[in-house]
Coordinates of N, CA and C in Angstrom, one line a residue:
M135 N 146.0 86.3 124.9 CA 145.3 87.5 125.3 C 144.3 87.9 124.2
K136 N 143.1 88.2 124.7 CA 142.0 88.6 123.7 C 142.2 89.9 123.1
E137 N 141.9 90.1 121.9 CA 141.9 91.4 121.3 C 140.8 92.3 121.9
K138 N 141.1 93.5 122.2 CA 140.2 94.4 122.8 C 139.4 95.1 121.7
I139 N 138.1 95.2 121.8 CA 137.3 95.9 120.8 C 136.2 96.8 121.4
V140 N 135.7 97.7 120.6 CA 134.6 98.6 121.0 C 133.4 98.2 120.1
L141 N 132.3 97.9 120.6 CA 131.1 97.5 119.8 C 130.2 98.6 119.5
A142 N 129.9 98.8 118.3 CA 128.8 99.7 117.9 C 127.5 99.3 118.5
W143 N 126.8 100.3 119.1 CA 125.6 100.0 119.9 C 124.5 101.0 119.6
S144 N 123.4 100.4 119.0 CA 122.3 101.3 118.7 C 121.2 101.2 119.7
G145 N 121.2 100.2 120.6 CA 120.2 100.0 121.6 C 119.1 99.1 121.1
G146 N 119.2 98.6 119.8 CA 118.3 97.7 119.3 C 118.6 96.2 119.4
K147 N 117.7 95.4 118.9 CA 117.9 93.9 119.0 C 119.1 93.4 118.2
D148 N 119.4 94.0 117.1 CA 120.6 93.6 116.3 C 121.9 93.8 117.1
S149 N 121.9 94.9 117.8 CA 123.1 95.2 118.6 C 123.3 94.2 119.8
M150 N 122.1 93.9 120.4 CA 122.2 92.9 121.5 C 122.5 91.5 121.0
L151 N 122.1 91.1 119.8 CA 122.4 89.8 119.2 C 123.8 89.8 118.9
A152 N 124.4 90.9 118.4 CA 125.8 90.9 118.0 C 126.7 90.8 119.3
L153 N 126.3 91.5 120.3 CA 127.0 91.4 121.6 C 126.9 90.0 122.2
Y154 N 125.7 89.4 122.2 CA 125.6 88.0 122.7 C 126.5 87.0 121.9
E155 N 126.6 87.1 120.6 CA 127.4 86.2 119.8 C 128.9 86.4 120.1
I156 N 129.3 87.7 120.3 CA 130.7 88.0 120.5 C 131.1 87.4 121.9
V157 N 130.3 87.6 122.9 CA 130.5 87.2 124.2 C 130.6 85.7 124.3
Q158 N 129.6 85.0 123.6 CA 129.5 83.6 123.6 C 130.8 82.9 123.0
K159 N 131.3 83.5 121.9 CA 132.5 83.0 121.2 C 133.7 83.2 122.1
G160 N 133.8 84.2 122.9 CA 134.9 84.4 123.8 C 136.2 84.8 123.2
E161 N 136.2 85.3 121.9 CA 137.4 85.6 121.2 C 137.9 87.1 121.4
Y162 N 137.0 87.9 121.9 CA 137.3 89.4 122.1 C 137.0 89.8 123.4
D163 N 137.6 90.8 123.8 CA 137.4 91.5 125.1 C 136.7 92.8 124.8
I164 N 135.4 93.0 125.0 CA 134.7 94.2 124.7 C 135.0 95.2 125.8
V165 N 135.6 96.3 125.4 CA 135.9 97.3 126.5 C 134.9 98.5 126.6
A166 N 134.1 98.6 125.6 CA 133.0 99.7 125.6 C 132.0 99.4 124.5
L167 N 130.9 100.1 124.7 CA 129.9 100.2 123.7 C 129.9 101.6 123.1
I168 N 129.8 101.8 121.8 CA 129.8 103.2 121.3 C 128.5 103.4 120.5
S169 N 128.0 104.6 120.7 CA 126.8 105.0 120.0 C 126.9 106.5 119.6
T170 N 126.1 106.8 118.6 CA 126.0 108.2 118.2 C 124.5 108.6 118.5
V171 N 124.3 109.8 118.9 CA 123.0 110.4 119.2 C 122.9 111.7 118.4
T172 N 121.7 112.1 118.0 CA 121.5 113.4 117.4 C 121.6 114.5 118.4
E173 N 122.1 115.6 117.8 CA 122.4 116.7 118.7 C 121.1 117.4 119.1
G174 N 120.2 117.5 118.3 CA 118.9 118.2 118.6 C 117.9 117.4 119.4
Y175 N 118.0 116.1 119.2 CA 117.0 115.3 120.0 C 117.5 114.4 121.0
D176 N 118.9 114.3 121.0 CA 119.6 113.4 122.0 C 119.1 112.0 121.9
R177 N 118.9 111.5 120.7 CA 118.4 110.1 120.5 C 119.3 109.5 119.4
V178 N 119.3 108.2 119.4 CA 119.8 107.4 118.3 C 119.0 107.6 117.1
S179 N 119.5 108.1 116.0 CA 118.6 108.4 114.8 C 118.0 107.2 114.2
M180 N 118.7 106.1 114.3 CA 118.2 104.9 113.7 C 116.9 104.4 114.3
H181 N 116.8 104.3 115.7 CA 115.7 103.7 116.4 C 114.9 104.8 117.2
G182 N 115.5 105.9 117.4 CA 114.8 106.9 118.2 C 115.0 106.7 119.7
V183 N 116.0 105.8 120.1 CA 116.3 105.4 121.4 C 117.0 106.6 122.2
R184 N 116.4 106.9 123.3 CA 116.9 108.0 124.1 C 118.3 107.7 124.7
R185 N 119.1 108.7 124.9 CA 120.5 108.6 125.5 C 120.4 107.9 126.8
E186 N 119.3 108.2 127.7 CA 119.1 107.7 128.9 C 119.0 106.2 128.9
L187 N 118.2 105.7 127.9 CA 118.0 104.2 127.8 C 119.3 103.6 127.4
L188 N 120.1 104.2 126.5 CA 121.4 103.7 126.1 C 122.3 103.5 127.3
E189 N 122.3 104.5 128.2 CA 123.1 104.5 129.4 C 122.7 103.4 130.4
R190 N 121.3 103.2 130.5 CA 120.8 102.2 131.3 C 121.2 100.8 130.8
Q191 N 121.0 100.6 129.4 CA 121.4 99.4 128.8 C 122.8 99.0 129.1
A192 N 123.7 99.9 128.8 CA 125.2 99.7 129.0 C 125.5 99.4 130.4
S193 N 124.9 100.1 131.3 CA 125.1 99.9 132.8 C 124.6 98.5 133.2
S194 N 123.5 98.1 132.7 CA 123.0 96.8 133.2 C 123.8 95.6 132.5
L195 N 124.4 95.9 131.4 CA 125.3 94.9 130.7 C 126.7 94.9 131.3
G196 N 127.0 95.9 132.0 CA 128.4 96.0 132.6 C 129.4 96.6 131.8
F197 N 129.0 97.4 130.8 CA 130.0 98.0 129.8 C 129.9 99.5 129.9
P198 N 131.1 100.2 129.7 CA 131.0 101.7 129.6 C 130.3 102.1 128.2
L199 N 129.8 103.2 128.2 CA 129.2 103.7 126.9 C 129.9 104.9 126.5
D200 N 130.3 105.0 125.3 CA 131.0 106.1 124.7 C 130.1 106.7 123.6

């Protein structure tokens, strides 16, 4: 049985590459993507990605977003 993990998700290329590598290796079961957004702007502070885009990314990848 694979270990269940939550993957930190910023919406950027590095997050996507990490997700790709984890899925390819098949050692873990990703149960959700997790991200933090700023209270005032409702965006990821690192990249300025809007919450709406994070939700669309997670949905298209088939993972819940926390």
